[in-house]
Amino acid sequence: MSPIAPKSKNSAIMQEMFPSVPCPSFDRRGWESTESMDPGPRSSWFPAVLQRASTTWNTQPSPTAPIIQTQFLNCVNGTANGYSAQDVPNSRYLEPTDANSELDLVCVGFGPASVAIAVALHDSMEAGKMAQAPKVLFLEKQPQFAWHAGMLLPGAKMQISFVKDLASLRDPRSNFTFLNYLHKNNRYAQLVPKILGDKTAPYRVVVVARDRAPPKFTATVNFLFNPEFIDTVYPKSSAYRAHLLEDARATNYGVVRLELIEHLFEVMYHQKRTLGPDEKKWPHRILAGRDIVAVEDSGDSLRLKVATLPIPGAQDGPLLGEEELDVDLVICATGYNRTAHVDMLKDAWHLLPTAMDAENGVLRKDRWLVETRKAENTSTKVMEVGRDYGVRFSPGVVAPGSGVWLQGCCEATHGLSDTLLSVLSTRSGEMVQSIFGASA
């Protein structure tokens, strides 16, 4: 199997960028390398909503320069809720192609972001906006499509509007909108034709709601997650963006449903009423403002040493000191490491521009500084992304039409929505436009 960079006129530069990245084969063990790739069409990688067979697809050759696109979502073992791929027809635009063919686009990972890319490509081809169908390969370490596998618990609710699916905000007429899915399966508005039998008659409608005002909160905050807000935040200075993200961080990373907060308060209140004010006697506690300073093995359990965090500017007040907790299970809900793409692109660091202002010692979160060594010389390079999510390489070192596009890594430049489902539909269209010049 050829390397990720096909043997085209641009392959020499792409091979220089990624000399150690051959096309891997995948199994349940995850990333494996290289020579056991089945030369035939791949199967069962596409989710059912797109097509049953193959993540490598096309209908005709394309001279378009090869592209590498990276996506980073959490990948865990699991399945896609048992949905059967046999229940839906294949797409006539996304057809299998020979595994040894030269590729136009390689997508690393096949989570919702890459599925949205596939949907945008499909819609562009269906609308006749692409002169040639590109050859695309999706690499995925899991045996089948899965999203938050193992975490779709009974009673779990989406905190995002159903309209923010893989296509609606980009093209509400797409076959891949959620409303279209409901309509095709006779699950959308079954009662509407009966209630509103005469479609031309005027109707007087009243909405009865409880005495609450969530729309004010929603209208105030949700603009941060609208696709058009990216055009507002991206041109701003690094300091402005950092301040905005810090100020609005709680809207994404600190959000807990009001019902859950109220339930926890009721539990705490009930414990205090029935068991007394000594929280150490409560079966459930919330220890805010604490830090784990040590973890020890204690037979069949773990012993945690927890210390109170100092409050900046506080001059008085009781300090609780350290407390020991014997526990059987520790769940680390500490978030994600969103810098994996930097190391993944290590072979291309030398193609990045030099960081001219690195000596100023200014720490910026909207770029990544890396060090390259050649002979005895060490230089600091900077990895930044453009508005189209493409990595900015030094001028002239990458062939026209080639590049690396990042998804889910650009929060510091494109806003809080970058890691969320909110912009998948519009971002996928923008990336297809940037890569292939076709409006999706």
CSV table of C-alpha atoms in Angstrom, one decimal:
chain,number,residue,atom,x,y,z
A,1,MET,CA,0.0,0.0,0.0
A,2,SER,CA,1.3,3.5,-0.9
A,3,PRO,CA,2.0,6.0,1.8
A,4,ILE,CA,-0.6,8.6,2.8
A,5,ALA,CA,0.9,10.9,0.2
A,6,PRO,CA,0.0,9.5,-3.2
A,7,LYS,CA,2.5,9.2,-6.0
A,8,SER,CA,1.4,12.4,-7.8
A,9,LYS,CA,3.3,15.5,-8.9
A,10,ASN,CA,3.1,16.7,-5.3
A,11,SER,CA,4.1,13.5,-3.6
A,12,ALA,CA,7.7,14.4,-3.2
A,13,ILE,CA,6.8,17.4,-1.0
A,14,MET,CA,4.1,15.4,0.9
A,15,GLN,CA,6.5,12.5,1.4
A,16,GLU,CA,9.0,15.0,2.9
A,17,MET,CA,6.3,16.3,5.2
A,18,PHE,CA,5.2,12.9,6.3
A,19,PRO,CA,8.1,10.4,5.6
A,20,SER,CA,7.1,8.1,8.4
A,21,VAL,CA,3.4,8.0,8.0
A,22,PRO,CA,2.4,5.1,5.8
A,23,CYS,CA,-1.2,4.1,5.4
A,24,PRO,CA,-1.9,1.9,8.5
A,25,SER,CA,-4.1,-1.1,8.8
A,26,PHE,CA,-6.6,-1.1,11.6
A,27,ASP,CA,-8.1,-3.6,13.9
A,28,ARG,CA,-9.4,-3.8,17.5
A,29,ARG,CA,-5.9,-3.0,18.8
A,30,GLY,CA,-6.0,0.4,17.1
A,31,TRP,CA,-3.1,2.0,15.2
A,32,GLU,CA,-1.0,-0.7,13.5
A,33,SER,CA,1.4,-0.2,10.7
A,34,THR,CA,1.6,-0.7,7.4
A,35,GLU,CA,2.0,-3.7,5.2
A,36,SER,CA,-1.0,-5.7,6.1
A,37,MET,CA,-3.5,-3.4,4.5
A,38,ASP,CA,-6.1,-5.3,2.5
A,39,PRO,CA,-5.8,-4.1,-1.1
A,40,GLY,CA,-9.5,-4.6,-1.7
A,41,PRO,CA,-12.2,-2.1,-0.9
A,42,ARG,CA,-12.7,-1.5,2.8
A,43,SER,CA,-16.0,-2.3,4.4
A,44,SER,CA,-18.1,-1.4,7.4
A,45,TRP,CA,-16.3,1.9,8.2
A,46,PHE,CA,-18.9,4.2,7.0
A,47,PRO,CA,-21.9,4.8,9.3
A,48,ALA,CA,-25.2,3.6,8.1
A,49,VAL,CA,-26.5,7.1,7.3
A,50,LEU,CA,-23.9,7.5,4.5
A,51,GLN,CA,-23.2,4.1,3.0
A,52,ARG,CA,-22.7,0.5,4.1
A,53,ALA,CA,-19.4,-0.1,2.3
A,54,SER,CA,-16.1,1.5,2.4
A,55,THR,CA,-14.4,4.6,3.6
A,56,THR,CA,-12.3,4.9,0.5
A,57,TRP,CA,-14.6,6.1,-2.3
A,58,ASN,CA,-14.8,7.8,-5.6
A,59,THR,CA,-16.0,7.3,-9.2
A,60,GLN,CA,-13.2,8.8,-11.3
A,61,PRO,CA,-9.6,9.9,-11.0
A,62,SER,CA,-8.8,13.4,-9.7
A,63,PRO,CA,-5.7,15.6,-10.3
A,64,THR,CA,-6.4,17.5,-7.1
A,65,ALA,CA,-3.3,17.6,-4.9
A,66,PRO,CA,-3.3,15.3,-1.9
A,67,ILE,CA,-4.6,16.7,1.4
A,68,ILE,CA,-4.2,15.6,5.0
A,69,GLN,CA,-6.9,16.5,7.4
A,70,THR,CA,-6.7,15.7,11.1
A,71,GLN,CA,-9.5,15.3,13.6
A,72,PHE,CA,-9.2,14.7,17.3
A,73,LEU,CA,-12.2,13.4,19.2
A,74,ASN,CA,-12.2,11.0,22.1
A,75,CYS,CA,-12.2,7.4,20.9
A,76,VAL,CA,-13.3,4.6,23.2
A,77,ASN,CA,-14.4,1.1,22.5
A,78,GLY,CA,-18.1,0.7,21.8
A,79,THR,CA,-20.7,0.5,19.1
A,80,ALA,CA,-23.2,2.9,17.4
A,81,ASN,CA,-26.2,1.9,19.5
A,82,GLY,CA,-26.8,-1.2,17.5
A,83,TYR,CA,-28.0,0.7,14.4
A,84,SER,CA,-28.0,-1.7,11.4
A,85,ALA,CA,-26.3,-0.6,8.2
A,86,GLN,CA,-28.4,-3.0,6.3
A,87,ASP,CA,-31.5,-0.8,6.8
A,88,VAL,CA,-30.4,2.1,4.5
A,89,PRO,CA,-29.4,2.3,0.9
A,90,ASN,CA,-25.9,3.2,-0.2
A,91,SER,CA,-25.1,6.6,-1.5
A,92,ARG,CA,-24.6,6.6,-5.2
A,93,TYR,CA,-22.0,9.4,-4.8
A,94,LEU,CA,-19.8,7.8,-2.3
A,95,GLU,CA,-18.7,4.6,-4.0
A,96,PRO,CA,-15.8,2.3,-3.1
A,97,THR,CA,-12.5,2.6,-5.0
A,98,ASP,CA,-9.4,0.5,-5.2
A,99,ALA,CA,-7.3,0.8,-2.1
A,100,ASN,CA,-4.1,1.3,-4.2
A,101,SER,CA,-5.5,4.4,-5.9
A,102,GLU,CA,-3.9,7.8,-5.3
A,103,LEU,CA,-5.9,9.8,-2.8
A,104,ASP,CA,-7.1,13.4,-2.8
A,105,LEU,CA,-8.0,13.6,0.9
A,106,VAL,CA,-7.1,11.6,4.0
A,107,CYS,CA,-9.2,12.2,7.1
A,108,VAL,CA,-7.6,10.9,10.4
A,109,GLY,CA,-10.5,9.8,12.6
A,110,PHE,CA,-14.1,9.1,11.7
A,111,GLY,CA,-16.1,10.8,14.4
A,112,PRO,CA,-18.9,13.3,13.9
A,113,ALA,CA,-16.5,15.9,12.5
A,114,SER,CA,-15.3,13.7,9.7
A,115,VAL,CA,-18.8,12.3,9.1
A,116,ALA,CA,-19.8,16.0,8.5
A,117,ILE,CA,-17.0,16.3,5.9
A,118,ALA,CA,-18.3,13.2,4.1
A,119,VAL,CA,-21.9,14.7,4.2
A,120,ALA,CA,-20.6,18.0,2.8
A,121,LEU,CA,-18.8,16.2,0.0
A,122,HIS,CA,-21.8,14.2,-0.8
A,123,ASP,CA,-24.1,17.3,-0.9
A,124,SER,CA,-21.6,19.1,-3.2
A,125,MET,CA,-21.5,16.2,-5.6
A,126,GLU,CA,-25.2,15.8,-5.5
A,127,ALA,CA,-25.7,19.5,-6.3
A,128,GLY,CA,-23.2,19.2,-9.2
A,129,LYS,CA,-20.8,21.7,-7.6
A,130,MET,CA,-17.7,19.5,-8.0
A,131,ALA,CA,-16.3,18.9,-11.4
A,132,GLN,CA,-14.7,15.6,-10.3
A,133,ALA,CA,-15.5,13.3,-7.4
A,134,PRO,CA,-12.5,13.3,-5.1
A,135,LYS,CA,-11.0,10.1,-3.7
A,136,VAL,CA,-11.2,10.2,0.1
A,137,LEU,CA,-9.9,7.9,2.7
A,138,PHE,CA,-11.1,7.9,6.3
A,139,LEU,CA,-8.8,6.3,8.9
A,140,GLU,CA,-10.4,5.0,12.1
A,141,LYS,CA,-9.0,2.7,14.7
A,142,GLN,CA,-12.3,1.4,15.9
A,143,PRO,CA,-14.0,-1.5,14.1
A,144,GLN,CA,-17.2,0.6,13.5
A,145,PHE,CA,-18.5,4.1,14.0
A,146,ALA,CA,-19.1,5.1,17.6
A,147,TRP,CA,-19.7,8.4,19.3
A,148,HIS,CA,-19.3,8.8,23.1
A,149,ALA,CA,-19.5,5.0,23.2
A,150,GLY,CA,-20.3,3.6,26.6
A,151,MET,CA,-21.5,7.1,27.8
A,152,LEU,CA,-24.9,7.2,26.1
A,153,LEU,CA,-26.6,6.3,29.4
A,154,PRO,CA,-30.3,5.9,29.9
A,155,GLY,CA,-31.8,9.3,30.7
A,156,ALA,CA,-28.8,11.2,29.1
A,157,LYS,CA,-29.9,14.3,27.3
A,158,MET,CA,-28.3,16.4,24.5
A,159,GLN,CA,-27.5,20.0,25.6
A,160,ILE,CA,-27.5,21.1,21.9
A,161,SER,CA,-30.4,21.9,19.6
A,162,PHE,CA,-31.4,19.2,17.2
A,163,VAL,CA,-31.1,21.7,14.4
A,164,LYS,CA,-27.3,21.7,14.9
A,165,ASP,CA,-26.9,18.4,13.2
A,166,LEU,CA,-24.4,17.5,10.4
A,167,ALA,CA,-26.1,19.6,7.7
A,168,SER,CA,-29.1,21.8,8.7
A,169,LEU,CA,-27.2,25.1,9.3
A,170,ARG,CA,-25.3,24.7,6.0
A,171,ASP,CA,-28.2,23.4,3.9
A,172,PRO,CA,-31.6,22.6,5.5
A,173,ARG,CA,-32.5,20.8,2.3
A,174,SER,CA,-29.8,18.2,2.6
A,175,ASN,CA,-30.8,14.6,2.8
A,176,PHE,CA,-28.8,14.3,6.0
A,177,THR,CA,-30.6,16.7,8.2
A,178,PHE,CA,-32.2,15.3,11.4
A,179,LEU,CA,-35.7,16.6,10.4
A,180,ASN,CA,-35.4,14.8,7.0
A,181,TYR,CA,-34.4,11.6,8.9
A,182,LEU,CA,-37.6,11.9,11.0
A,183,HIS,CA,-39.7,12.7,8.0
A,184,LYS,CA,-38.4,9.7,6.0
A,185,ASN,CA,-39.1,7.4,8.9
A,186,ASN,CA,-42.6,8.9,9.6
A,187,ARG,CA,-41.6,10.2,12.9
A,188,TYR,CA,-42.0,13.9,12.3
A,189,ALA,CA,-45.1,15.9,13.1
A,190,GLN,CA,-47.6,13.0,12.8
A,191,LEU,CA,-50.4,15.1,14.3
A,192,VAL,CA,-49.8,18.3,12.3
A,193,PRO,CA,-51.7,17.3,9.2
A,194,LYS,CA,-54.7,16.4,11.3
A,195,ILE,CA,-54.7,19.5,13.5
A,196,LEU,CA,-54.0,21.9,10.7
A,197,GLY,CA,-56.0,20.3,8.0
A,198,ASP,CA,-56.5,23.4,5.9
A,199,LYS,CA,-53.0,24.6,5.1
A,200,THR,CA,-54.3,27.9,3.6
A,201,ALA,CA,-56.6,29.0,6.5
A,202,PRO,CA,-55.4,31.5,9.2
A,203,TYR,CA,-54.8,30.2,12.7
A,204,ARG,CA,-54.6,31.8,16.1
A,205,VAL,CA,-52.1,30.1,18.3
A,206,VAL,CA,-51.3,30.5,22.0
A,207,VAL,CA,-48.3,29.0,23.7
A,208,VAL,CA,-48.8,28.1,27.4
A,209,ALA,CA,-45.5,28.0,29.4
A,210,ARG,CA,-44.3,28.0,32.9
A,211,ASP,CA,-43.2,31.2,34.6
A,212,ARG,CA,-39.6,31.0,33.8
A,213,ALA,CA,-37.2,33.0,31.5
A,214,PRO,CA,-34.6,30.7,30.0
A,215,PRO,CA,-34.9,32.4,26.5
A,216,LYS,CA,-33.1,35.5,27.9
A,217,PHE,CA,-30.2,33.3,29.1
A,218,THR,CA,-30.1,31.4,25.8
A,219,ALA,CA,-30.2,34.4,23.6
A,220,THR,CA,-27.4,36.0,25.6
A,221,VAL,CA,-25.1,33.1,25.6
A,222,ASN,CA,-25.8,31.0,22.5
A,223,PHE,CA,-24.3,33.6,20.1
A,224,LEU,CA,-20.9,32.2,21.2
A,225,PHE,CA,-21.8,29.0,19.5
A,226,ASN,CA,-23.2,30.3,16.3
A,227,PRO,CA,-21.2,29.7,13.1
A,228,GLU,CA,-21.0,33.3,12.2
A,229,PHE,CA,-19.4,34.2,15.5
A,230,ILE,CA,-16.2,32.6,14.2
A,231,ASP,CA,-15.8,35.5,11.8
A,232,THR,CA,-16.1,37.9,14.8
A,233,VAL,CA,-13.6,36.2,17.1
A,234,TYR,CA,-10.9,35.0,14.6
A,235,PRO,CA,-9.7,38.5,13.4
A,236,LYS,CA,-9.3,39.7,17.0
A,237,SER,CA,-6.0,39.9,18.8
A,238,SER,CA,-4.6,37.0,20.8
A,239,ALA,CA,-5.2,38.8,24.1
A,240,TYR,CA,-8.8,39.6,23.2
A,241,ARG,CA,-9.6,36.0,22.2
A,242,ALA,CA,-7.9,34.7,25.4
A,243,HIS,CA,-9.9,37.1,27.6
A,244,LEU,CA,-13.2,36.2,25.8
A,245,LEU,CA,-12.6,32.4,26.1
A,246,GLU,CA,-11.7,32.7,29.8
A,247,ASP,CA,-14.8,34.9,30.5
A,248,ALA,CA,-17.1,32.6,28.6
A,249,ARG,CA,-15.5,29.3,29.6
A,250,ALA,CA,-18.3,28.3,32.0
A,251,THR,CA,-20.8,28.3,29.2
A,252,ASN,CA,-19.2,25.2,27.8
A,253,TYR,CA,-17.0,23.6,30.4
A,254,GLY,CA,-18.9,24.4,33.6
A,255,VAL,CA,-22.5,23.7,32.4
A,256,VAL,CA,-24.6,21.5,34.5
A,257,ARG,CA,-28.4,21.2,34.0
A,258,LEU,CA,-30.4,23.2,36.5
A,259,GLU,CA,-32.4,20.2,37.4
A,260,LEU,CA,-29.3,18.3,38.5
A,261,ILE,CA,-28.0,21.2,40.5
A,262,GLU,CA,-31.3,21.5,42.3
A,263,HIS,CA,-31.3,17.7,42.9
A,264,LEU,CA,-27.8,17.8,44.5
A,265,PHE,CA,-28.9,20.7,46.7
A,266,GLU,CA,-31.9,18.7,47.9
A,267,VAL,CA,-29.6,15.7,48.7
A,268,MET,CA,-27.2,17.9,50.7
A,269,TYR,CA,-30.0,19.6,52.5
A,270,HIS,CA,-31.7,16.3,53.4
A,271,GLN,CA,-28.4,14.9,54.7
A,272,LYS,CA,-27.8,17.9,56.9
A,273,ARG,CA,-31.4,17.7,58.2
A,274,THR,CA,-31.3,14.0,59.0
A,275,LEU,CA,-27.6,13.3,59.9
A,276,GLY,CA,-26.5,16.7,61.4
A,277,PRO,CA,-24.1,19.4,60.3
A,278,ASP,CA,-20.9,17.2,60.4
A,279,GLU,CA,-20.3,16.5,56.7
A,280,LYS,CA,-17.9,13.7,57.5
A,281,LYS,CA,-20.9,11.6,58.5
A,282,TRP,CA,-22.7,12.2,55.2
A,283,PRO,CA,-22.6,9.5,52.6
A,284,HIS,CA,-22.5,12.1,49.8
A,285,ARG,CA,-20.3,15.2,50.0
A,286,ILE,CA,-19.2,18.0,47.7
A,287,LEU,CA,-15.6,19.1,48.6
A,288,ALA,CA,-15.1,22.3,46.7
A,289,GLY,CA,-11.8,24.2,46.7
A,290,ARG,CA,-9.7,21.1,47.3
A,291,ASP,CA,-6.6,19.6,45.7
A,292,ILE,CA,-5.5,15.9,45.8
A,293,VAL,CA,-1.9,16.0,47.1
A,294,ALA,CA,-1.2,12.3,47.5
A,295,VAL,CA,-2.7,8.9,46.6
A,296,GLU,CA,-1.7,5.8,48.5
A,297,ASP,CA,-2.5,2.1,48.1
A,298,SER,CA,-4.4,0.9,51.1
A,299,GLY,CA,-5.1,-2.8,50.6
A,300,ASP,CA,-8.2,-3.2,48.5
A,301,SER,CA,-8.9,0.6,48.5
A,302,LEU,CA,-7.1,3.9,47.9
A,303,ARG,CA,-6.3,6.6,50.4
A,304,LEU,CA,-6.5,10.1,49.1
A,305,LYS,CA,-4.9,13.1,50.9
A,306,VAL,CA,-7.0,16.2,50.1
A,307,ALA,CA,-5.8,19.7,50.9
A,308,THR,CA,-7.7,23.0,50.9
A,309,LEU,CA,-6.7,25.3,48.2
A,310,PRO,CA,-5.7,28.8,49.4
A,311,ILE,CA,-8.0,31.6,48.3
A,312,PRO,CA,-6.1,34.5,46.6
A,313,GLY,CA,-6.3,37.7,48.7
A,314,ALA,CA,-8.0,36.0,51.7
A,315,GLN,CA,-6.3,37.1,54.9
A,316,ASP,CA,-8.5,35.3,57.4
A,317,GLY,CA,-11.0,32.5,57.8
A,318,PRO,CA,-10.5,29.0,59.0
A,319,LEU,CA,-8.2,26.6,57.0
A,320,LEU,CA,-9.4,23.0,57.0
A,321,GLY,CA,-5.9,21.6,56.3
A,322,GLU,CA,-5.6,18.1,55.0
A,323,GLU,CA,-8.1,15.3,55.1
A,324,GLU,CA,-7.7,11.6,54.3
A,325,LEU,CA,-10.4,9.8,52.3
A,326,ASP,CA,-10.5,6.0,51.9
A,327,VAL,CA,-12.2,5.2,48.6
A,328,ASP,CA,-12.8,2.2,46.3
A,329,LEU,CA,-13.0,4.0,43.0
A,330,VAL,CA,-11.6,7.2,41.6
A,331,ILE,CA,-13.1,8.7,38.4
A,332,CYS,CA,-10.8,11.3,36.8
A,333,ALA,CA,-13.1,13.8,35.0
A,334,THR,CA,-10.2,16.1,34.2
A,335,GLY,CA,-10.9,16.8,30.5
A,336,TYR,CA,-8.9,16.2,27.4
A,337,ASN,CA,-5.4,16.8,26.2
A,338,ARG,CA,-5.9,18.8,23.0
A,339,THR,CA,-2.3,19.0,21.8
A,340,ALA,CA,-2.0,15.5,20.3
A,341,HIS,CA,-2.0,16.9,16.8
A,342,VAL,CA,1.3,18.8,17.5
A,343,ASP,CA,3.2,15.6,18.0
A,344,MET,CA,1.4,13.8,15.2
A,345,LEU,CA,2.7,16.4,12.8
A,346,LYS,CA,6.3,16.2,14.1
A,347,ASP,CA,7.7,15.2,10.8
A,348,ALA,CA,6.4,18.5,9.3
A,349,TRP,CA,7.7,20.8,12.0
A,350,HIS,CA,10.7,21.9,9.9
A,351,LEU,CA,8.2,23.2,7.3
A,352,LEU,CA,6.7,25.6,9.8
A,353,PRO,CA,7.7,29.3,9.9
A,354,THR,CA,10.2,30.5,12.5
A,355,ALA,CA,8.6,32.2,15.6
A,356,MET,CA,10.1,35.7,15.3
A,357,ASP,CA,8.7,36.9,18.6
A,358,ALA,CA,9.3,33.7,20.7
A,359,GLU,CA,12.1,35.5,22.5
A,360,ASN,CA,9.6,37.9,24.0
A,361,GLY,CA,8.5,35.1,26.3
A,362,VAL,CA,4.8,35.9,25.6
A,363,LEU,CA,2.7,32.8,26.3
A,364,ARG,CA,-0.1,32.5,23.7
A,365,LYS,CA,-2.7,29.8,23.7
A,366,ASP,CA,-3.7,30.4,20.1
A,367,ARG,CA,-0.6,28.8,18.6
A,368,TRP,CA,1.9,26.1,19.4
A,369,LEU,CA,5.6,26.6,19.6
A,370,VAL,CA,7.9,23.6,18.7
A,371,GLU,CA,11.7,23.3,18.5
A,372,THR,CA,13.5,21.7,15.6
A,373,ARG,CA,17.1,20.7,15.6
A,374,LYS,CA,19.4,20.6,12.5
A,375,ALA,CA,23.0,19.7,13.1
A,376,GLU,CA,24.0,21.9,16.1
A,377,ASN,CA,21.3,24.5,15.5
A,378,THR,CA,18.0,24.6,17.3
A,379,SER,CA,15.2,26.9,16.1
A,380,THR,CA,11.8,27.6,17.4
A,381,LYS,CA,8.9,27.1,14.9
A,382,VAL,CA,5.3,28.2,15.3
A,383,MET,CA,2.2,26.3,14.3
A,384,GLU,CA,-0.8,28.4,13.6
A,385,VAL,CA,-4.0,27.9,11.7
A,386,GLY,CA,-5.8,30.2,9.2
A,387,ARG,CA,-9.5,31.0,9.2
A,388,ASP,CA,-10.1,28.0,7.0
A,389,TYR,CA,-8.5,25.7,9.7
A,390,GLY,CA,-5.4,25.1,7.5
A,391,VAL,CA,-2.0,24.9,9.2
A,392,ARG,CA,0.2,27.8,8.0
A,393,PHE,CA,3.4,26.4,6.6
A,394,SER,CA,6.3,28.6,5.4
A,395,PRO,CA,5.7,30.1,2.0
A,396,GLY,CA,6.6,27.8,-0.9
A,397,VAL,CA,7.5,24.7,1.1
A,398,VAL,CA,4.1,22.9,0.5
A,399,ALA,CA,2.7,22.4,-3.0
A,400,PRO,CA,-0.4,24.4,-3.9
A,401,GLY,CA,-3.5,22.6,-3.0
A,402,SER,CA,-1.8,20.4,-0.4
A,403,GLY,CA,-2.0,21.0,3.4
A,404,VAL,CA,-3.1,20.0,6.8
A,405,TRP,CA,-6.5,21.0,8.2
A,406,LEU,CA,-7.4,20.7,11.9
A,407,GLN,CA,-10.7,20.0,13.5
A,408,GLY,CA,-11.4,20.3,17.2
A,409,CYS,CA,-8.0,21.8,17.9
A,410,CYS,CA,-8.7,25.5,17.1
A,411,GLU,CA,-10.7,26.7,20.1
A,412,ALA,CA,-8.2,29.5,20.9
A,413,THR,CA,-8.6,31.0,17.4
A,414,HIS,CA,-12.1,30.0,16.4
A,415,GLY,CA,-14.0,30.1,19.6
A,416,LEU,CA,-15.7,27.7,22.1
A,417,SER,CA,-17.8,26.0,19.4
A,418,ASP,CA,-14.7,24.5,17.7
A,419,THR,CA,-14.8,21.3,19.8
A,420,LEU,CA,-18.6,21.0,19.8
A,421,LEU,CA,-21.3,19.8,17.4
A,422,SER,CA,-22.6,23.3,16.9
A,423,VAL,CA,-20.5,24.1,13.8
A,424,LEU,CA,-20.0,20.7,12.2
A,425,SER,CA,-22.4,21.4,9.4
A,426,THR,CA,-21.0,24.8,8.4
A,427,ARG,CA,-17.4,24.0,9.1
A,428,SER,CA,-17.5,20.9,6.9
A,429,GLY,CA,-18.8,23.0,4.0
A,430,GLU,CA,-16.0,25.6,4.6
A,431,MET,CA,-13.3,23.0,4.6
A,432,VAL,CA,-14.6,21.3,1.4
A,433,GLN,CA,-14.6,24.8,-0.2
A,434,SER,CA,-11.1,25.4,1.1
A,435,ILE,CA,-9.7,22.0,0.0
A,436,PHE,CA,-11.6,21.4,-3.3
A,437,GLY,CA,-13.0,24.8,-4.2
A,438,ALA,CA,-16.6,23.5,-4.2
A,439,SER,CA,-19.3,25.2,-2.1
A,440,ALA,CA,-21.0,22.5,-0.1
